[in-house]
PDB file of C-alpha atoms in Angstrom:
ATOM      1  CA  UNK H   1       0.000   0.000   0.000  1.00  0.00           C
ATOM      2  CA  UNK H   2       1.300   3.329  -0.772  1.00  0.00           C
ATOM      3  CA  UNK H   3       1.404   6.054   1.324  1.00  0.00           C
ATOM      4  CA  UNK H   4      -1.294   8.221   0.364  1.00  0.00           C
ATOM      5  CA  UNK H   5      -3.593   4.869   0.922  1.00  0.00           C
ATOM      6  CA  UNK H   6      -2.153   4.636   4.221  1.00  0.00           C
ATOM      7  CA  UNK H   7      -2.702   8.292   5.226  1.00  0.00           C
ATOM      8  CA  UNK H   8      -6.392   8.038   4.092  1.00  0.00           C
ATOM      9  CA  UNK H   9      -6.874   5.009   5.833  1.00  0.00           C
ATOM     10  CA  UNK H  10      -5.742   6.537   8.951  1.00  0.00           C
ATOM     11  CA  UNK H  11      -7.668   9.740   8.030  1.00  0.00           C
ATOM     12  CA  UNK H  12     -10.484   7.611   7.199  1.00  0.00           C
ATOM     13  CA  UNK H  13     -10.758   6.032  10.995  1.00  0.00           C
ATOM     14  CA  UNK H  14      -9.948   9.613  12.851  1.00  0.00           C
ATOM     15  CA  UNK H  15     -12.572  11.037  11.179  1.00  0.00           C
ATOM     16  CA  UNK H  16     -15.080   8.737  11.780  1.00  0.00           C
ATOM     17  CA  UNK H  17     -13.826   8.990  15.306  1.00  0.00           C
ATOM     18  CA  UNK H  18     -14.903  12.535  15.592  1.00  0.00           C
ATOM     19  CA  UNK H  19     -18.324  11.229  14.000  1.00  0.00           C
ATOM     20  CA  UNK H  20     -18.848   9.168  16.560  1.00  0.00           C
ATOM     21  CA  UNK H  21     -17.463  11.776  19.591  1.00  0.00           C
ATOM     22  CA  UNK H  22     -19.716  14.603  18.035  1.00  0.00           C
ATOM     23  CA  UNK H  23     -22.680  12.077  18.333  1.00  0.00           C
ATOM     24  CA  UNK H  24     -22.047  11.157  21.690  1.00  0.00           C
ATOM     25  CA  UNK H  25     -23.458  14.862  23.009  1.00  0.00           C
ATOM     26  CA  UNK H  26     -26.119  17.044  22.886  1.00  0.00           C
ATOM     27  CA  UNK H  27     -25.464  20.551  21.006  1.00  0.00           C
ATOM     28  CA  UNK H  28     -25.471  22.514  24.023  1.00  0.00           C
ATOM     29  CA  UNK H  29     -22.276  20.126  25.312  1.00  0.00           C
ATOM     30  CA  UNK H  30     -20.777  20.569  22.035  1.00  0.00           C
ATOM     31  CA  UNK H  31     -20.724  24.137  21.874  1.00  0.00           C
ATOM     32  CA  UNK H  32     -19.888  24.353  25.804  1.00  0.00           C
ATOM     33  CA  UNK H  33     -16.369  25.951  26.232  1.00  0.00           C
ATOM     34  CA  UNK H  34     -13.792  25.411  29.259  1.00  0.00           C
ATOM     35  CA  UNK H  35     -12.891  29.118  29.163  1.00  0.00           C
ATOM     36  CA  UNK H  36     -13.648  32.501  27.531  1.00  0.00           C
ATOM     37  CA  UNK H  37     -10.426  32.088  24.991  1.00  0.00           C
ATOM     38  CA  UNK H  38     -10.517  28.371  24.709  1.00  0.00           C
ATOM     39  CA  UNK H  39     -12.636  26.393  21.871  1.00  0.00           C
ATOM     40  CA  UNK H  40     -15.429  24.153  22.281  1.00  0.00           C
ATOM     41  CA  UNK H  41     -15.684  20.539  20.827  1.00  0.00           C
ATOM     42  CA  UNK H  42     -17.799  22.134  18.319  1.00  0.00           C
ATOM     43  CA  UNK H  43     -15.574  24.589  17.504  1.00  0.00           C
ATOM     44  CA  UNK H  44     -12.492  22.202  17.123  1.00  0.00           C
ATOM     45  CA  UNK H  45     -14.691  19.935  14.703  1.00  0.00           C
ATOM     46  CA  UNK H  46     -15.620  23.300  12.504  1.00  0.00           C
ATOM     47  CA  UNK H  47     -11.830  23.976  12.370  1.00  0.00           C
ATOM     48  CA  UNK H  48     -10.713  20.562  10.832  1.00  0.00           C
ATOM     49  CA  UNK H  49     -13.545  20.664   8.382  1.00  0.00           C
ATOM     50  CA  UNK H  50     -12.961  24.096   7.522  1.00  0.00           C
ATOM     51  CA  UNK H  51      -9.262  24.140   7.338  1.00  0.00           C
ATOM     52  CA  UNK H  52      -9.698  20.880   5.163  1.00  0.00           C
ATOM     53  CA  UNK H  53     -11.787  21.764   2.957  1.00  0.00           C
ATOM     54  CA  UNK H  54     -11.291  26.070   2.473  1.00  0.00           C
ATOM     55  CA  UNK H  55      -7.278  25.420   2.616  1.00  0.00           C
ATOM     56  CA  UNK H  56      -5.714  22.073   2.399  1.00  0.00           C
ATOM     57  CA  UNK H  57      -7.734  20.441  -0.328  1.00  0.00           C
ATOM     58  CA  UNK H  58      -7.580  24.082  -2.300  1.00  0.00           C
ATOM     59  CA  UNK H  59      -4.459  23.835  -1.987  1.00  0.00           C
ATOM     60  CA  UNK H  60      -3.907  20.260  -3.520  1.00  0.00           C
ATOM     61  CA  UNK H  61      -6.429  21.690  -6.378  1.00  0.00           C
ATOM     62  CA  UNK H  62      -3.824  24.465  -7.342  1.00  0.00           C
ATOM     63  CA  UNK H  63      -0.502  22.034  -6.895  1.00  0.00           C
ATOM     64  CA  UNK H  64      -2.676  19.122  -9.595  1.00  0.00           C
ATOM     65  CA  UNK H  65      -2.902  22.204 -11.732  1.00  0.00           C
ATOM     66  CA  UNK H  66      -0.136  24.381 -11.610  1.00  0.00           C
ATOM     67  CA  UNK H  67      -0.576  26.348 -14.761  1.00  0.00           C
ATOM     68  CA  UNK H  68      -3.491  27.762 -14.006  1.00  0.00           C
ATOM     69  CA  UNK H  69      -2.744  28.964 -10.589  1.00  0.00           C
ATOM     70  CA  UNK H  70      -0.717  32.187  -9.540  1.00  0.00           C
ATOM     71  CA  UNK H  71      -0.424  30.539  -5.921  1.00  0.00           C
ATOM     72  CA  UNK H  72       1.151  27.722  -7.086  1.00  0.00           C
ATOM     73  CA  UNK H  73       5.444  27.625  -6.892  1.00  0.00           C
ATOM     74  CA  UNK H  74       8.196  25.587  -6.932  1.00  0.00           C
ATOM     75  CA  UNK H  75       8.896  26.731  -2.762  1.00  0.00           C
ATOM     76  CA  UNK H  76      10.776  24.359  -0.540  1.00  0.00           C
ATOM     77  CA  UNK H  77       9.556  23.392   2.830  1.00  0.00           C
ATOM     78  CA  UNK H  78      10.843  25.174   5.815  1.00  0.00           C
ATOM     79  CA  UNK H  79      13.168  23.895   9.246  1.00  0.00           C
ATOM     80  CA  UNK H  80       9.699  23.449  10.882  1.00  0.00           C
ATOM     81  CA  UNK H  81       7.735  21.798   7.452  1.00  0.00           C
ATOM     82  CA  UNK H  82      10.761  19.492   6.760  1.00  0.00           C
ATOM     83  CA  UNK H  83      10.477  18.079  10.654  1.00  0.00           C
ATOM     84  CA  UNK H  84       6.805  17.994  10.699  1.00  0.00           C
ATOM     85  CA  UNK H  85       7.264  15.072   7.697  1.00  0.00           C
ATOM     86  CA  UNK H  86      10.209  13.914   8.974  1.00  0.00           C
ATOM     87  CA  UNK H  87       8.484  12.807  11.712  1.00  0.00           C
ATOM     88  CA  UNK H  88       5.162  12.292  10.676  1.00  0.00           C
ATOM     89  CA  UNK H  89       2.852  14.030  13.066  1.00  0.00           C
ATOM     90  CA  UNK H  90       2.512  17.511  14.714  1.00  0.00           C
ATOM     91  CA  UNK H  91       4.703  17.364  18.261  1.00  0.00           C
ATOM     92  CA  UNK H  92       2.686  16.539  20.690  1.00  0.00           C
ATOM     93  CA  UNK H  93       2.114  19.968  22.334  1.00  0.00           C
ATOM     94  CA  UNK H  94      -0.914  23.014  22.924  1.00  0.00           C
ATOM     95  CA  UNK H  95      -0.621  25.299  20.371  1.00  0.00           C
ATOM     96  CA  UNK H  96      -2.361  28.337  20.813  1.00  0.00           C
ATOM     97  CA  UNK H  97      -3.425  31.146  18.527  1.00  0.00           C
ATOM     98  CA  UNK H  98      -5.025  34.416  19.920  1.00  0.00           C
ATOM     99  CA  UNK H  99      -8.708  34.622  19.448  1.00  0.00           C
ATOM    100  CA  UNK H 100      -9.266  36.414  15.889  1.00  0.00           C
ATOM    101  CA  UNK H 101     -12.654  36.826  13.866  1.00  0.00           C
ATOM    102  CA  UNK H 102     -10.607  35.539  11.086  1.00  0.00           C
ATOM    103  CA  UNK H 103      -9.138  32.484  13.136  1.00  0.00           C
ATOM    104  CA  UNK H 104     -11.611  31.437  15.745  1.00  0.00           C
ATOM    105  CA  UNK H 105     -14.077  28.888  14.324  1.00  0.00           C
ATOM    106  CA  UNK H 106     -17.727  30.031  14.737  1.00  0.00           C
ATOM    107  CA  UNK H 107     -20.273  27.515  16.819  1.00  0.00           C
ATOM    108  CA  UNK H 108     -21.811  24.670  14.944  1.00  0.00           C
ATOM    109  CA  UNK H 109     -25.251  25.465  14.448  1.00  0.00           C
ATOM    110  CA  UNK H 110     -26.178  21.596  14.920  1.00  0.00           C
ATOM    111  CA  UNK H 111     -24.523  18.033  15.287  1.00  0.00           C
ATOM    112  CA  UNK H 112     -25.820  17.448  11.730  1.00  0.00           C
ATOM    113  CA  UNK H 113     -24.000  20.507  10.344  1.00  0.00           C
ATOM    114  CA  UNK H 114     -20.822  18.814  11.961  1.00  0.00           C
ATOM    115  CA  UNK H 115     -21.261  15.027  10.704  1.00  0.00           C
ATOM    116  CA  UNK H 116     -22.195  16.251   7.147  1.00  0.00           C
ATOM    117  CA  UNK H 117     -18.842  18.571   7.181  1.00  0.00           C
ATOM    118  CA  UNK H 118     -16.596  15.137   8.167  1.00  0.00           C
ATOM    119  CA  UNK H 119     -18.494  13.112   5.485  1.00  0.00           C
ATOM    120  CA  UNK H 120     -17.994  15.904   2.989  1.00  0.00           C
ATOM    121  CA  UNK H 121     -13.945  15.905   4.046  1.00  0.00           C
ATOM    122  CA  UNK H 122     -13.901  12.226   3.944  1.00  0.00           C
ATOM    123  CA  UNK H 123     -15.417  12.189   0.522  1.00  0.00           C
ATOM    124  CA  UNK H 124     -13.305  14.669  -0.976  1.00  0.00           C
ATOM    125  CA  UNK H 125     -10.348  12.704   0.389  1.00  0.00           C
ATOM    126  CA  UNK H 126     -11.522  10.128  -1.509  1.00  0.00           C
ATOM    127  CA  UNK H 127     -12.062  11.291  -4.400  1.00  0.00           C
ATOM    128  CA  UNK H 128      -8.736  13.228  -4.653  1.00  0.00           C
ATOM    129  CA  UNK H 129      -6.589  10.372  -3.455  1.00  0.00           C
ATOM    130  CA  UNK H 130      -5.971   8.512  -6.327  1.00  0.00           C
ATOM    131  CA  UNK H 131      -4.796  12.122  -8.515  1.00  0.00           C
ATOM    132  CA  UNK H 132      -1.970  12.249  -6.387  1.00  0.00           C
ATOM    133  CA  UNK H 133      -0.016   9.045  -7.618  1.00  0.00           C
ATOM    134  CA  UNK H 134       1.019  11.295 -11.044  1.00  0.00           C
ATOM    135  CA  UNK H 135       1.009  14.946  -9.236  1.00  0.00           C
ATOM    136  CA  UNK H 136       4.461  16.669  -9.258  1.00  0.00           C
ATOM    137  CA  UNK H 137       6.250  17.081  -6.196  1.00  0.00           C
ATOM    138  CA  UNK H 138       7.314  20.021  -8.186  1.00  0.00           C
ATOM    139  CA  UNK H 139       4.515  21.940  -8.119  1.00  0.00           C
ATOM    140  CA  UNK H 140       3.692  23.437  -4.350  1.00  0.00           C
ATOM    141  CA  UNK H 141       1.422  25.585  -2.353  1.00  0.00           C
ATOM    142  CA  UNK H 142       3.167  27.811   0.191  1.00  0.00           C
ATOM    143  CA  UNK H 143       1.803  27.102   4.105  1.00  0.00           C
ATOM    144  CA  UNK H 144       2.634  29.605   6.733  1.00  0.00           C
ATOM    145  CA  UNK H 145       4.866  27.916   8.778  1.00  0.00           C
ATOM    146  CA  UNK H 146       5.768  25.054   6.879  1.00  0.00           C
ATOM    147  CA  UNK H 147       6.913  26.384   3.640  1.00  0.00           C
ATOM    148  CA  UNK H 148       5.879  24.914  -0.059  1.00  0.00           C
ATOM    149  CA  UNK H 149       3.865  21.623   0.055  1.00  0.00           C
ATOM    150  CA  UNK H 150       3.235  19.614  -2.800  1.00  0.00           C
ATOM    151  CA  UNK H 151       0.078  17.979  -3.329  1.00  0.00           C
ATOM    152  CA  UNK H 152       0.975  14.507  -1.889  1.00  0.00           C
ATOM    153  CA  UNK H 153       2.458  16.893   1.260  1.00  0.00           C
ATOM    154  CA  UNK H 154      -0.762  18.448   1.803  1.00  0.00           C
ATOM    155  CA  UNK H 155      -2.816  15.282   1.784  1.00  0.00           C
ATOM    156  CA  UNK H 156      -0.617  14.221   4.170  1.00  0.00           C
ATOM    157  CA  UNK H 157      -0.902  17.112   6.508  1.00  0.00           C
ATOM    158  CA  UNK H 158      -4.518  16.709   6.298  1.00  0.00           C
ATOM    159  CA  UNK H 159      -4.581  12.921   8.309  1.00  0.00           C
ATOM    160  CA  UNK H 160      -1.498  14.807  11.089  1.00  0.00           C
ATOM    161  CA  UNK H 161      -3.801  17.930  11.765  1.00  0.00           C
ATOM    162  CA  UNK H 162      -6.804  15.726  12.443  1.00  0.00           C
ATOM    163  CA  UNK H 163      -4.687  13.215  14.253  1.00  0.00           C
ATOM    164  CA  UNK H 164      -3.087  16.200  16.087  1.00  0.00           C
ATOM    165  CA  UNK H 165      -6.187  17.637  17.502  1.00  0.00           C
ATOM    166  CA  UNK H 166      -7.008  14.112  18.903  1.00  0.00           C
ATOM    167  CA  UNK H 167      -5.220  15.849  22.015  1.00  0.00           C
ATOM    168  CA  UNK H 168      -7.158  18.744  22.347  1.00  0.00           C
ATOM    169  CA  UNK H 169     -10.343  16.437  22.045  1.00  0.00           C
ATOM    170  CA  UNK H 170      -9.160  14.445  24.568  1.00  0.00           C
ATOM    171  CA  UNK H 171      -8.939  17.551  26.616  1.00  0.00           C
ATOM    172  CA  UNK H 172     -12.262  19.156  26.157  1.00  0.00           C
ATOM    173  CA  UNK H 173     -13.673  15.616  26.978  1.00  0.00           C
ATOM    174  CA  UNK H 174     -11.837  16.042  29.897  1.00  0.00           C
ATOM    175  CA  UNK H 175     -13.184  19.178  30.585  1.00  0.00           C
ATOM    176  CA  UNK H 176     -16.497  18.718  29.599  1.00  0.00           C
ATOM    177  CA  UNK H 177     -16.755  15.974  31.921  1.00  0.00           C
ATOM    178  CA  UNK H 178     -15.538  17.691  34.774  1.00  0.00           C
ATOM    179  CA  UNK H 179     -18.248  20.577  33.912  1.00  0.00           C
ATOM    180  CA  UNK H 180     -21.263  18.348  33.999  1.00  0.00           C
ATOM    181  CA  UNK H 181     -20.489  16.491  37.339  1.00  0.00           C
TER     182      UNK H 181
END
């Protein structure tokens, strides 16, 4: 099995995880936050989906067609990209961003609008999978910290992020938890 298989395999299983988390509460416990500049489980959910689908499959679109695309470059990866595949997965740590009306994911407005946006990532996945066996690792997409991905790169990052925030879910369940006894 090649690697992109692998990755949506993985990708394939997290996601349904979070399918079957976001299931396990009522919207009011989903949108329920441990502090004023912390996220909610709903929140983290909107962020994968969004971030998958509005930036990191966008961004394999422009690297499968490079002429067509401004955006698309021929950029290396940075320090912090070239460790980040070295090694497979995010480190294992809180990152943080300020709260920003341009960052902070926005409440789900039900657990359908959350289970629809994981099958919609899962089926995009899916269906872009196979294009990435004859993409060119020439072509890439500049990320913010990690410097040009190609396609097969940003597929990739897709399955760390969601594995990534498997933490932070962990957390809010911990949280959450807490909050309701």
């Amino acid at each position: 099995m090649n690697i992109t298989k692998e990755a949506l395999q993985r990708f394939e299983e997290t996601a349904t995880y979070y399918i079957h988390e976001v299931e396990r509460f009522n919207l009011e416990q989903l949108k329920l936050k441990p502090s004023e500049n912390e996220w909610s489980i709903g929140q983290m959910v909107q962020h994968l989906i969004n971030s998958a689908l509005h930036m990191q499959l966008r961004n394999i679109d422009q690297c499968l067609v490079p002429n067509q695309d401004p955006l698309a470059s021929h950029v290396g990866k940075t320090e912090d990209g070239a460790a980040i595949f070295a090694q497979g997965s995010f480190p294992p740590i809180r990152i943080q961003v300020p709260p920003s009306a341009q960052y902070t994911p926005e409440q789900p407005e039900s657990k359908e609008q959350l289970i629809q946006g994981l099958h919609t990532v899962i089926q995009r996945m899916r269906e872009i999978e196979p294009s990435l066996e004859k993409a060119s690792n020439q072509n890439t997409v500049s990320h913010p910290r990690f410097g040009g991905l190609c396609a097969e790169e940003w597929f990739l990052l897709i399955e760390m992020h969601y594995r990534h925030h498997l933490l932070q879910l962990k957390r809010l369940n911990n949280e959450l938890f807490r909050k309701v006894l």
